[in-house]
mmCIF file of C-alpha atoms in Angstrom:
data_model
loop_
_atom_site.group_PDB
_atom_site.id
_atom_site.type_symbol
_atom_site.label_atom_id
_atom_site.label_comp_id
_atom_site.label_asym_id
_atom_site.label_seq_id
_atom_site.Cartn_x
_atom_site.Cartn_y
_atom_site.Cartn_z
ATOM 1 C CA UNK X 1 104.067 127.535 67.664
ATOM 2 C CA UNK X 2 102.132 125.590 70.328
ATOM 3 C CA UNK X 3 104.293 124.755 73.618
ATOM 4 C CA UNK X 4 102.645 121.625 75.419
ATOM 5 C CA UNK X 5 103.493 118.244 76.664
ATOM 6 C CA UNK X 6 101.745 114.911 76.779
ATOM 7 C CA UNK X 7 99.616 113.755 79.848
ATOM 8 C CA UNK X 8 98.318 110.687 79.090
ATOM 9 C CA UNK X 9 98.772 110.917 75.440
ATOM 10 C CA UNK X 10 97.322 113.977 74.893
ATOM 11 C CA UNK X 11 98.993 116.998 73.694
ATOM 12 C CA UNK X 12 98.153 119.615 76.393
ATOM 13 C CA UNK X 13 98.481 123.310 75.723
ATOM 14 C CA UNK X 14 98.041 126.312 77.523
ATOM 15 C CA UNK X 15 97.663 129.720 76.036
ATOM 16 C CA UNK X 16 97.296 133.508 77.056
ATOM 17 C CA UNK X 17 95.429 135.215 74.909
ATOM 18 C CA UNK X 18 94.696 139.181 74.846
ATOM 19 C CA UNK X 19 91.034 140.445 73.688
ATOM 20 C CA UNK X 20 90.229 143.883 72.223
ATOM 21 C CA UNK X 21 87.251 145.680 71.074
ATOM 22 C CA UNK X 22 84.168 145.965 72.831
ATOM 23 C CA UNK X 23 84.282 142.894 75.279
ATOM 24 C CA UNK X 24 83.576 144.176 78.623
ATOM 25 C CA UNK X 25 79.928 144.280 79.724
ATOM 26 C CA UNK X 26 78.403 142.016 77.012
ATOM 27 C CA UNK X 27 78.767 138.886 78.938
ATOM 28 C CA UNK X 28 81.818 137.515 77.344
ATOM 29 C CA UNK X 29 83.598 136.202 81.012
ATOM 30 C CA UNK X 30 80.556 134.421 81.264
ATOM 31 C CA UNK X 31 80.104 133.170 77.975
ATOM 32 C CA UNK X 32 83.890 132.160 77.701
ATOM 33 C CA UNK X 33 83.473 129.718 81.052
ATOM 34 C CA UNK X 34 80.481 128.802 79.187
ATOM 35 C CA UNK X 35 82.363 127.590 76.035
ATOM 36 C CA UNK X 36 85.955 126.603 77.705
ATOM 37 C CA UNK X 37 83.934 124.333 80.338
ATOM 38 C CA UNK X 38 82.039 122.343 77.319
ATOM 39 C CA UNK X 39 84.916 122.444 75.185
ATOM 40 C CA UNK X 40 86.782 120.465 78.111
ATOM 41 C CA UNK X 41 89.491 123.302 78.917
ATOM 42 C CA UNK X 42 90.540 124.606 82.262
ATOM 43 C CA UNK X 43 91.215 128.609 83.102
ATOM 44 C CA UNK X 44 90.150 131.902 83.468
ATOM 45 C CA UNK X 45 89.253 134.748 81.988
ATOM 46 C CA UNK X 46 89.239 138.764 83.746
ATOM 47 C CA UNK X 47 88.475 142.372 82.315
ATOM 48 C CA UNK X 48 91.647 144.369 82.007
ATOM 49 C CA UNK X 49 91.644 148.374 83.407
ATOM 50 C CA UNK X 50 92.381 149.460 79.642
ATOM 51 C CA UNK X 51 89.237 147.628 78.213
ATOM 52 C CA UNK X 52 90.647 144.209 77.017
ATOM 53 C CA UNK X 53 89.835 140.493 78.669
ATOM 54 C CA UNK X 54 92.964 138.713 79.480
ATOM 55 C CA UNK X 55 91.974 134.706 78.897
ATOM 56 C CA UNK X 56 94.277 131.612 80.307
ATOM 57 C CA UNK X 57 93.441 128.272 79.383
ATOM 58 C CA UNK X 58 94.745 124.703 78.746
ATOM 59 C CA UNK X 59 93.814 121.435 77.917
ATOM 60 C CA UNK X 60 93.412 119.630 75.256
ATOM 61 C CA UNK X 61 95.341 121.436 72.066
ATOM 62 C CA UNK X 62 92.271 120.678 69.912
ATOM 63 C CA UNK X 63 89.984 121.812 72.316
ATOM 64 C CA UNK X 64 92.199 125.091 73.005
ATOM 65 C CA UNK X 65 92.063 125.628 69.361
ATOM 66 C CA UNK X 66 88.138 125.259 69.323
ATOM 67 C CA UNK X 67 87.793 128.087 72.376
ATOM 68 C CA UNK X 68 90.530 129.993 71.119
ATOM 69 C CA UNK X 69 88.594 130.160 67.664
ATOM 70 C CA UNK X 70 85.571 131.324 69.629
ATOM 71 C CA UNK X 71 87.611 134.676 70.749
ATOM 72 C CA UNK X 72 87.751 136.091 67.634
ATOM 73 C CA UNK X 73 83.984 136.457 67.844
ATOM 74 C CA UNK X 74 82.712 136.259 71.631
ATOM 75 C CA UNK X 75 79.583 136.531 72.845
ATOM 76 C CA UNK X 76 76.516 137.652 70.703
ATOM 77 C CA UNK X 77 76.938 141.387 71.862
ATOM 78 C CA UNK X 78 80.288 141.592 71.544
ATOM 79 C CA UNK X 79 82.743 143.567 69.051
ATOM 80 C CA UNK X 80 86.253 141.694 68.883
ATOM 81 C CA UNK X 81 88.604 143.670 67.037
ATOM 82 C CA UNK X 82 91.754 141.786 67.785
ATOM 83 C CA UNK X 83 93.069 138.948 69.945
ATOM 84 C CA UNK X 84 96.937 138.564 70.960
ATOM 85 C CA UNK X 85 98.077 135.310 71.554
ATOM 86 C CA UNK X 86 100.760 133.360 73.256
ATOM 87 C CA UNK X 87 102.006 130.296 74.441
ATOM 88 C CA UNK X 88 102.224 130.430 78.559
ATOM 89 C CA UNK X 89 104.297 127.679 80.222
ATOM 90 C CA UNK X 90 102.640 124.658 81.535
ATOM 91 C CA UNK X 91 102.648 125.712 85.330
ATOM 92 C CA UNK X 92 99.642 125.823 87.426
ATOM 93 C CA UNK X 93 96.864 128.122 86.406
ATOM 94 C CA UNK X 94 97.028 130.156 89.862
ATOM 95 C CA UNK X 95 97.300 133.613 89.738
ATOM 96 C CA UNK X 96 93.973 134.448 88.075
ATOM 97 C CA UNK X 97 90.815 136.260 89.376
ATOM 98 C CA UNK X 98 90.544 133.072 92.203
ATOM 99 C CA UNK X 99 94.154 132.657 92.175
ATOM 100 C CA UNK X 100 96.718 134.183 94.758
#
């Protein structure tokens, strides 16, 4: 189940998403800017202290799918053994590694 709204006749989503395995030090932050900025998607992504990258984004709910579907693999490096996912409420995206 997607939570969104329309702006301008768009469905916008914005999810939270949880990635394990081995997906620290293989470049995935960078490739998932990378990947969410073509795909058209705003957020962030940061390494967690127990090994996992916590990823916010929103846009577009077929471009969230798109980058979300790119999670499950990463980077070229990278070993994803699971992703946890969740709908976040449409606030504002602060709070991340440039957020307050």
């Amino acid at each position: 189940m997607n939570s969104g709204c329309q702006k301008n006749d768009v469905h916008v989503v914005k999810r939270r998403l949880l990635i394990s395995g081995l997906v620290q030090g293989v470049g995935f932050r960078w490739e998932y800017r990378r990947v969410a900025e073509a795909a058209g998607t705003a957020g962030w992504a940061r390494n967690l202290a127990d090994g996992r990258v916590e990823v916010l984004l929103e846009g577009p709910a077929d471009a969230v799918a798109k980058v979300e579907a790119w999670c499950h693999t990463g980077p070229r490096h990278a070993v994803v053994t699971g992703v946890e996912d969740e709908d976040d409420p449409l606030d504002d995206l602060a709070g991340g590694p440039d957020g307050p």
